[in-house]
Amino acid sequence: MVTSTKLEPVLSRLRLTYQTGQALWSIDPDLPAPPMRAVARRLHCNASNLTFIAKQLEDRGYVERRRDPHDGRSSVLALTPEGERARGEVIAAALEATPFAALSPADLRTLAETLANMAEVADLDRSQI
């Protein structure tokens, strides 16, 4: 797979696995630091698995675990400046290798709108079950 061959060297250099890379990608630096349970949901994993992933990211200096300001019993994962840089490298490598790279900005917007509409319909269908 082209994406794998482009992504593997970047992940290796950053000392990331596919799982830790995906976790890093899922934390948007432009949004408030997400609760760990939200990251676990995004990654479709359980809390103990995410704790292991978060520890690896912490050990590499990519994230900090902090107390959730809204729920002192929970933790959030905040990107460090090094984590933001690494996240950018992972995303750039993945996007370079994707077939979507050949699409124009207008085509990408159309695709994003279509996918958002499909997700909305899927949510509506699920709520009627």
Coordinates of C-alpha atoms in Angstrom, one line a residue:
M1 CA 0.0 0.0 0.0
V2 CA 1.4 3.4 -1.0
T3 CA 0.3 5.1 2.1
S4 CA 2.1 2.6 4.3
T5 CA 5.4 2.9 2.4
K6 CA 5.3 6.7 2.7
L7 CA 4.2 6.7 6.3
E8 CA 6.4 4.1 7.8
P9 CA 9.7 6.0 7.6
V10 CA 8.1 9.1 9.2
L11 CA 6.5 7.0 12.0
S12 CA 9.8 5.2 12.6
R13 CA 11.8 8.4 12.7
L14 CA 9.4 9.9 15.2
R15 CA 9.4 6.6 17.2
L16 CA 5.6 6.2 16.6
T17 CA 3.5 3.1 15.8
Y18 CA 0.4 3.3 13.6
Q19 CA -1.7 3.4 16.8
T20 CA 0.4 6.2 18.5
G21 CA 0.5 8.1 15.2
Q22 CA -3.3 7.8 14.9
A23 CA -3.7 9.0 18.5
L24 CA -1.4 12.0 17.8
W25 CA -3.4 12.8 14.7
S26 CA -6.7 12.7 16.5
I27 CA -5.7 15.5 18.9
D28 CA -6.4 18.8 17.2
P29 CA -4.2 21.6 18.5
D30 CA -6.7 24.2 17.5
L31 CA -9.3 22.8 19.9
P32 CA -9.3 22.4 23.6
A33 CA -7.4 19.3 24.8
P34 CA -9.7 16.3 24.5
P35 CA -10.6 14.1 27.5
M36 CA -8.9 10.7 27.3
R37 CA -12.2 9.0 27.0
A38 CA -13.0 11.1 23.9
V39 CA -9.7 10.0 22.3
A40 CA -10.4 6.4 23.2
R41 CA -13.8 6.7 21.4
R42 CA -12.1 8.2 18.3
L43 CA -9.6 5.4 18.2
H44 CA -12.2 2.7 19.0
C45 CA -10.2 1.4 21.9
N46 CA -10.7 0.9 25.6
A47 CA -9.4 3.1 28.4
S48 CA -6.5 0.8 29.4
N49 CA -5.3 0.6 25.8
L50 CA -5.5 4.4 25.5
T51 CA -3.6 4.8 28.8
F52 CA -0.8 2.7 27.3
I53 CA -0.8 4.8 24.0
A54 CA -0.8 8.0 26.0
K55 CA 2.1 6.9 28.1
Q56 CA 4.1 6.2 24.9
L57 CA 3.3 9.6 23.6
E58 CA 4.1 11.2 26.9
D59 CA 7.5 9.4 27.1
R60 CA 8.4 10.8 23.7
G61 CA 7.4 14.3 24.7
Y62 CA 4.5 14.6 22.3
V63 CA 1.6 15.0 24.8
E64 CA 1.0 16.0 28.4
R65 CA -1.7 14.4 30.6
R66 CA -3.5 17.1 32.5
R67 CA -6.5 17.2 34.8
D68 CA -9.7 17.9 32.9
P69 CA -10.7 21.5 34.0
H70 CA -14.4 20.4 33.7
D71 CA -14.1 17.1 35.6
G72 CA -11.2 16.8 38.0
R73 CA -11.5 13.0 38.1
S74 CA -10.6 12.8 34.4
S75 CA -7.5 13.7 32.3
V76 CA -7.1 15.4 29.0
L77 CA -4.3 14.9 26.4
A78 CA -2.6 18.2 25.4
L79 CA -0.2 18.3 22.6
T80 CA 3.3 19.8 23.4
P81 CA 5.0 22.0 20.8
E82 CA 7.0 18.9 19.8
G83 CA 3.8 16.9 19.5
E84 CA 2.3 19.5 17.2
R85 CA 5.4 19.3 15.0
A86 CA 5.3 15.5 15.0
R87 CA 1.5 15.6 14.3
G88 CA 2.1 17.9 11.3
E89 CA 4.8 15.5 9.9
V90 CA 2.5 12.5 10.2
I91 CA -0.4 14.3 8.5
A92 CA 1.8 15.6 5.7
A93 CA 3.2 12.1 5.0
A94 CA -0.2 10.5 5.0
L95 CA -1.7 13.2 2.8
E96 CA 1.2 13.0 0.3
A97 CA 0.6 9.3 -0.1
T98 CA -3.2 9.4 -0.4
P99 CA -5.1 9.3 -3.7
F100 CA -6.9 12.4 -2.4
A101 CA -3.7 14.3 -3.1
A102 CA -4.6 14.4 -6.8
L103 CA -7.9 16.2 -6.1
S104 CA -8.2 19.9 -6.6
P105 CA -9.2 22.1 -3.6
A106 CA -12.7 22.4 -5.1
D107 CA -13.0 18.6 -5.4
L108 CA -11.8 18.1 -1.8
R109 CA -14.5 20.6 -0.6
T110 CA -17.2 18.8 -2.5
L111 CA -16.0 15.5 -1.1
A112 CA -16.0 16.8 2.4
E113 CA -19.5 18.2 2.0
T114 CA -20.7 14.9 0.6
L115 CA -19.2 12.9 3.5
A116 CA -20.6 15.4 6.0
N117 CA -24.0 14.9 4.5
M118 CA -23.7 11.1 4.6
A119 CA -22.6 11.3 8.2
E120 CA -25.6 13.4 9.0
V121 CA -28.0 11.0 7.3
A122 CA -26.3 8.1 9.1
D123 CA -26.8 9.8 12.5
L124 CA -30.5 10.5 11.6
D125 CA -31.0 6.8 10.6
R126 CA -29.4 5.6 13.8
S127 CA -31.6 7.9 16.0
Q128 CA -34.7 6.3 14.5
I129 CA -33.7 2.8 15.5

